[in-house]
Short mmCIF file of C-alpha atoms and ligand atoms in Angstrom, two decimals:
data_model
loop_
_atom_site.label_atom_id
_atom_site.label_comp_id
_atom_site.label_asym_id
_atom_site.label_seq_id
_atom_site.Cartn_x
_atom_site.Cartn_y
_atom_site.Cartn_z
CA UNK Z 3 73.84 115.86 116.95
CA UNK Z 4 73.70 114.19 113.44
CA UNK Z 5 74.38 110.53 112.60
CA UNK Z 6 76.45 112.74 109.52
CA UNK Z 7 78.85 114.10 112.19
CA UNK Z 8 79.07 111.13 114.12
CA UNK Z 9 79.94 108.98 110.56
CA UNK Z 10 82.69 111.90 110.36
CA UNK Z 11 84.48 109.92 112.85
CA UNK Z 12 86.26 107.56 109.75
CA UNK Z 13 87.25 110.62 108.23
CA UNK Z 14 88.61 111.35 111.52
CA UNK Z 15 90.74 108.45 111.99
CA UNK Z 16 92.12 108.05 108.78
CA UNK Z 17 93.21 111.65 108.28
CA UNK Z 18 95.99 110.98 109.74
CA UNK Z 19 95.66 114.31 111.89
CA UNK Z 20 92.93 113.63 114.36
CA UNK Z 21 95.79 115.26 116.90
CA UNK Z 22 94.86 111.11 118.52
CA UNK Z 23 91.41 109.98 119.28
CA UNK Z 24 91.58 108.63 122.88
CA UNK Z 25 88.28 106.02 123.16
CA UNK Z 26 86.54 104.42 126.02
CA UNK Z 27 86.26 100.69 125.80
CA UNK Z 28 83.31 98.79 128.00
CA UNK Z 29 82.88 95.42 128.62
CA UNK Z 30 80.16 95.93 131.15
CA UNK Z 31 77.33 94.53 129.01
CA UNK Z 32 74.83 97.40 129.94
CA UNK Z 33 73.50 99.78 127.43
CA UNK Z 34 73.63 102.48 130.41
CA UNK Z 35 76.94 101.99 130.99
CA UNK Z 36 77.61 103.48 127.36
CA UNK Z 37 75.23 106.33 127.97
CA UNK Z 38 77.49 107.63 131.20
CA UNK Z 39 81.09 107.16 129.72
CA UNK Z 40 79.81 108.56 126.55
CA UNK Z 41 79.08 112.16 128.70
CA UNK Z 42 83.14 112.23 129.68
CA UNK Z 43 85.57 113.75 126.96
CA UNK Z 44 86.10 110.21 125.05
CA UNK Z 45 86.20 110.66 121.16
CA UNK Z 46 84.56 107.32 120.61
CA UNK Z 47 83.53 104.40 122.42
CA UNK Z 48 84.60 100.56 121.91
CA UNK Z 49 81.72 97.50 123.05
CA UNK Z 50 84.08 94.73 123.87
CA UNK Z 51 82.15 91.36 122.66
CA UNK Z 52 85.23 89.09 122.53
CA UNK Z 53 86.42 89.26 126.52
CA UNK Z 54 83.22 91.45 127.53
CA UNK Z 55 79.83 89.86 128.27
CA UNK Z 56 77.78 92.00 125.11
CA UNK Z 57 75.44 89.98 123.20
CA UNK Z 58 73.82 91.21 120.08
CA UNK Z 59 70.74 92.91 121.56
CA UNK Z 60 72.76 94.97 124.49
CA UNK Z 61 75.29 96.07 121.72
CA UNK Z 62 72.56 97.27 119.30
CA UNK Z 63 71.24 99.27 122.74
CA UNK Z 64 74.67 100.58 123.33
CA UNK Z 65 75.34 101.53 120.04
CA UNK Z 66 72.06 103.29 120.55
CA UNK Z 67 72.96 104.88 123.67
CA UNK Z 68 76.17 106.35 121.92
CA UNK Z 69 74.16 107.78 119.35
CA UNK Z 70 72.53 109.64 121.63
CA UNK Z 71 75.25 111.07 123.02
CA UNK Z 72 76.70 112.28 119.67
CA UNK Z 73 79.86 109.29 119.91
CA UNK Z 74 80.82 106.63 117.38
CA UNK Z 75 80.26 103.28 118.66
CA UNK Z 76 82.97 101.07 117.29
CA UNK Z 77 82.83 97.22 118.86
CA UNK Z 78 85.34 94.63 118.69
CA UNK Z 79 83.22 90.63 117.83
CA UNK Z 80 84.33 87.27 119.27
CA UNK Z 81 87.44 85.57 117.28
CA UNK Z 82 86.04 84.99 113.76
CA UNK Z 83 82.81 85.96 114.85
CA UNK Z 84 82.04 87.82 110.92
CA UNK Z 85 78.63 87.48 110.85
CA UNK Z 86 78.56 89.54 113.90
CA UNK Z 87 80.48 91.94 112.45
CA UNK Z 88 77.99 93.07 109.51
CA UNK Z 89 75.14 92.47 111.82
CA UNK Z 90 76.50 95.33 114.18
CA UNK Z 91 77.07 97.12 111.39
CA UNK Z 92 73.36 97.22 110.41
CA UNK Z 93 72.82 98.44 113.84
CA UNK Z 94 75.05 101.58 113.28
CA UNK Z 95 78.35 100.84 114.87
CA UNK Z 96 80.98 102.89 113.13
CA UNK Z 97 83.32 100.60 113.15
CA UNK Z 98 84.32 96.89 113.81
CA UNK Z 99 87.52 95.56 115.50
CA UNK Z 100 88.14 91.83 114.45
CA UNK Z 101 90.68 90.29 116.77
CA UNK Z 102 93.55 87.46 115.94
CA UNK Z 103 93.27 88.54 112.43
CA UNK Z 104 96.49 86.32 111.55
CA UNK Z 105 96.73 85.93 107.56
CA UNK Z 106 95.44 87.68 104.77
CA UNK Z 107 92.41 85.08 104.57
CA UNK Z 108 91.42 86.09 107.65
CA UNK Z 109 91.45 89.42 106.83
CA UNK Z 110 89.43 89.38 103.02
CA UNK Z 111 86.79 87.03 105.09
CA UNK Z 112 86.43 89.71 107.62
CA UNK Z 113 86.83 92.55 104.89
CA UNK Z 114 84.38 90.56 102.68
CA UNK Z 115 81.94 90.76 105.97
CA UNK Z 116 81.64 94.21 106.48
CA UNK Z 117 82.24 96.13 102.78
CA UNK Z 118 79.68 96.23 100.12
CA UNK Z 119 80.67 95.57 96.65
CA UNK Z 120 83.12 96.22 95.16
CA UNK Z 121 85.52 95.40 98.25
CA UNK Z 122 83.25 92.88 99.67
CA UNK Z 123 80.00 91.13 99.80
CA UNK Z 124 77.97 92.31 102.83
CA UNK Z 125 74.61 91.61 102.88
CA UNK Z 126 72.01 94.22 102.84
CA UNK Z 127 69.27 95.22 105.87
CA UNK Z 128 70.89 98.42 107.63
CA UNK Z 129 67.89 99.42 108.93
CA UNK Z 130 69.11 100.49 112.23
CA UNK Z 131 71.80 102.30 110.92
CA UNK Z 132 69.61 104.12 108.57
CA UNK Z 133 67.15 104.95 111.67
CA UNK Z 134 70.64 106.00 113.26
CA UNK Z 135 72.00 108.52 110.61
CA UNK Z 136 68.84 109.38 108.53
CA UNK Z 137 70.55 108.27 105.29
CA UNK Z 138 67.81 107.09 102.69
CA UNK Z 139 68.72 103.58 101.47
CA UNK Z 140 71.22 104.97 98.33
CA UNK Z 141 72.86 106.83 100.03
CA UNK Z 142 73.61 104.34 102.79
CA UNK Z 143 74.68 102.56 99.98
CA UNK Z 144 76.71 104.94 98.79
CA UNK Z 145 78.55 105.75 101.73
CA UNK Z 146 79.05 102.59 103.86
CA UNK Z 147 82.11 101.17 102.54
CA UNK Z 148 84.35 104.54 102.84
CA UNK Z 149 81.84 106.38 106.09
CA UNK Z 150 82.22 102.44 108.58
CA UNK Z 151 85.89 100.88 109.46
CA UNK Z 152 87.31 97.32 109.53
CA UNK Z 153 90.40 97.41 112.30
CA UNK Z 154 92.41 94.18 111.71
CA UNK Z 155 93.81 92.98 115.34
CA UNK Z 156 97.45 92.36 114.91
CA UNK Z 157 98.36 90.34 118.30
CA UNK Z 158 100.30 86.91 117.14
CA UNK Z 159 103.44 86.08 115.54
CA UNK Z 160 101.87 85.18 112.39
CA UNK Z 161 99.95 88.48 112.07
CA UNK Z 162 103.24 90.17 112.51
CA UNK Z 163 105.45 88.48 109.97
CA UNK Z 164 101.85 88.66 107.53
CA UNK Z 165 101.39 92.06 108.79
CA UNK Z 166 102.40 94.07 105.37
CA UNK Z 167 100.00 91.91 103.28
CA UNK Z 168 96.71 92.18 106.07
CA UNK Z 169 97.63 96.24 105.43
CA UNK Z 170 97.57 95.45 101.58
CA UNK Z 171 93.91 94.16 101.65
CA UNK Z 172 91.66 96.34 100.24
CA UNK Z 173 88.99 97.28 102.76
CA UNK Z 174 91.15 96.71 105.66
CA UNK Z 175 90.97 100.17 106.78
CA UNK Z 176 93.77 100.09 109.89
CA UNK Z 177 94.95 97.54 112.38
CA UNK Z 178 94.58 97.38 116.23
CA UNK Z 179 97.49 96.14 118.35
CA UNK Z 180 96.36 93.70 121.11
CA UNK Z 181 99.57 94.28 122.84
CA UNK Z 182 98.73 92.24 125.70
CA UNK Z 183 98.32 88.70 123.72
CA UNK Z 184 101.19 89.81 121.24
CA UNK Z 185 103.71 89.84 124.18
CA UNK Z 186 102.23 86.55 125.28
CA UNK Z 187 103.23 85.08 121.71
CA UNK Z 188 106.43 86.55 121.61
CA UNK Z 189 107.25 85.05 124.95
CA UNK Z 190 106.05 81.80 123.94
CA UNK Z 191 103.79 82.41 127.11
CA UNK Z 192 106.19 83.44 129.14
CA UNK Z 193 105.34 86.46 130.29
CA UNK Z 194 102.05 89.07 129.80
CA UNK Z 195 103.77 92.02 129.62
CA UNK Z 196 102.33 94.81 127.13
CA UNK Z 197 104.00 97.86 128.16
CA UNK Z 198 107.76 97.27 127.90
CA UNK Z 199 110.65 98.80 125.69
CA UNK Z 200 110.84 95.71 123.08
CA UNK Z 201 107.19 95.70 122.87
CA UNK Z 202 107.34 99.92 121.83
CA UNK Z 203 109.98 98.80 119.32
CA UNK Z 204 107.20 96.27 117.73
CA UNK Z 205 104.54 99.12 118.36
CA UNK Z 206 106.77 101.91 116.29
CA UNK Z 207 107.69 99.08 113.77
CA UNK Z 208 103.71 98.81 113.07
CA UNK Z 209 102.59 102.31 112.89
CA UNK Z 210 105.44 102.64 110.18
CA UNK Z 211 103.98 100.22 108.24
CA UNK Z 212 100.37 101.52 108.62
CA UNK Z 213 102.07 105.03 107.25
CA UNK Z 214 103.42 103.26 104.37
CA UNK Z 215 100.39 101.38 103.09
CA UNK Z 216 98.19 104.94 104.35
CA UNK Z 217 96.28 103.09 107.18
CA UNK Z 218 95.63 104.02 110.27
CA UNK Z 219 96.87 102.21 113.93
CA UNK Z 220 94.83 101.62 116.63
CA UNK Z 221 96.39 100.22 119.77
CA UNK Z 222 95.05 99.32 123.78
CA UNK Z 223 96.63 101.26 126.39
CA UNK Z 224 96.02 100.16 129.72
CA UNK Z 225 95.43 103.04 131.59
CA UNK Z 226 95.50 106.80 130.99
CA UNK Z 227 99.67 107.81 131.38
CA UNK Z 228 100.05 104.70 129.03
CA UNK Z 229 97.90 106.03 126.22
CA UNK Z 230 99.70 108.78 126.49
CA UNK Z 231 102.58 107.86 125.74
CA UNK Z 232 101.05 105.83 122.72
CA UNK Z 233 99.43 109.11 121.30
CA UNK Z 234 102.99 110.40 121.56
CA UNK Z 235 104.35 107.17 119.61
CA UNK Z 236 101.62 108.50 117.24
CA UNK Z 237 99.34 105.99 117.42
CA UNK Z 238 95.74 107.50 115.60
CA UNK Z 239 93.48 106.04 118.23
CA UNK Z 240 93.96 104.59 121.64
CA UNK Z 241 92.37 103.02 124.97
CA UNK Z 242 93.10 104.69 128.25
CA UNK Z 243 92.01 101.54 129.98
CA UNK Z 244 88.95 99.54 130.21
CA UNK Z 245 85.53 100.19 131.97
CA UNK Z 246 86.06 97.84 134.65
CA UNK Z 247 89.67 99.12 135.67
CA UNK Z 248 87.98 102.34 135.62
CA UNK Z 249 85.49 102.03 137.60
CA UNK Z 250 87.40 99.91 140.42
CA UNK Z 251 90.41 102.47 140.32
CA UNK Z 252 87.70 105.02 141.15
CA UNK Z 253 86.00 103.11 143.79
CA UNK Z 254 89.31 102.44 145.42
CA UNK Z 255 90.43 106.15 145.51
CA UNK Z 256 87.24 107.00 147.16
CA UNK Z 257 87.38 104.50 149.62
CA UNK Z 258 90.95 105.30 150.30
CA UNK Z 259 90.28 109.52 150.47
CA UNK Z 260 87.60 108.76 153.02
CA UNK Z 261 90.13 106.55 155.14
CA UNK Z 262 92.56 109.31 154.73
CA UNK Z 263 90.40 112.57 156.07
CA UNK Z 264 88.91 109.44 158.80
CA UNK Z 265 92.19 109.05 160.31
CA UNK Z 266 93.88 112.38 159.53
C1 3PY X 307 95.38 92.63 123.72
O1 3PY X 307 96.14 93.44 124.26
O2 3PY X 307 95.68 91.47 123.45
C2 3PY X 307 94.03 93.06 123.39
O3 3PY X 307 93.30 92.32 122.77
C3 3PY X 307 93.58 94.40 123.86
O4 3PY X 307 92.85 94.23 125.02
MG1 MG X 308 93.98 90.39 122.54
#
């Protein structure tokens, strides 16, 4: 498959009619670990680098292992981390997820990070990306800023009362709700509790606002009956839980069928 198709993955999630992209989201800092979720039915896959173990040359591997398999590697960078950001992009991911993005300077800095001029000033030296998707350098160029997406985490107070003006920023191409530190702020620590009624009402609040300004909203589901209900709430992209939850949950289910037939 095509770097081209793969790139057609922003198209994807901004049209607005994807039907939800459900993604698989590793922090397992193996390379391999990409190349056997990629084979299952996920739309895209997300390299965790903030609360998984990924440094930069596993995630340039993983976004290679993805690109074998035909899937967009998107990746979400430490807090702040920016110059991470535009480095991953020069190894092809299709996307970057910058978390606690809290004010509208957070979000030009990160915006000015991963966009080309006019929206931004990244730097030039794709040359993995260009291996990746077989663009000569123009047209790399040419395409970069509109065919690679900057997801704005919205997951503190402050990034929901500024979350209308991160949506006006030009390059900010959609937001990702982090609804497990977001009900940690609004419970002033109280309580970690990301998939409750009042935190849907702040959910469908957000993807209103993404329709408005005609960006897209990304959001972390915790396991697979929980995305579904986000797709449902019409969230563009979600996460169906991550790879270690995934791969316990299936551990435990075999251990406990085998205990089962054992005793039956
Ligand atoms: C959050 O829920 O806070 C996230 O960052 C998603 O894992
Ligand atoms: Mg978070």
């Amino acid at each position: 498959m095509g770097g081209a198709m793969i790139d057609g993955f922003a198209e994807r999630i901004r049209s607005g009619n994807s039907g939800g992209l459900i993604s698989a989201w590793i922090g397992i800092p193996d390379p391999l670990f990409v190349n056997h979720l990629a084979q299952e039915a996920f739309d895209a896959v997300v390299l965790d680098m903030q609360h998984g173990v990924w440094d930069m040359t596993s995630a340039a591997n993983g976004i290679g292992q993805g690109r074998l398999a035909g899937k967009p590697v998107v990746v979400r960078i430490p807090v702040g981390d920016f110059a991470m950001a535009s480095r991953l992009l020069d190894a092809g991911a299709s996307g970057i997820i910058a978390p606690m993005i809290n004010s509208v300077a957070d979000a030009s800095a990160f915006a000015n990070a991963t966009k080309y001029p006019p929206l931004g000033e990244r730097s030039w030296g794709p040359t993995l990306a260009m291996n990746h998707t077989g663009l000569p350098a123009a047209s790399y160029l040419a395409t970069a800023n509109t065919e690679t997406v900057a997801i704005a985490m919205i997951e503190t107070r402050a990034a929901l009362d500024a979350a209308d003006d991160i949506l006006a920023v030009d390059g900010i191409d959609g937001i990702f709700i982090g609804p497990s530190d977001l009900s940690i702020a609004l419970s002033n620590g109280a309580r970690l509790a990301p998939d409750t009624p009042e935190m849907d009402v702040v959910l469908k609040q957000l993807i209103e606002r993404c329709r408005a300004h005609g960006k897209f909203a990304c959001v972390f589901g915790s396991n697979g009956v929980r995305a579904g209900e986000l797709l449902r709430m019409g969230f563009d992209f979600v996460i169906a839980g991550a790879d270690t939850q995934q791969l316990r949950a299936g551990a435990a289910g075999a251990i406990a069928a085998a205990r089962k037939v054992q005793s039956d």
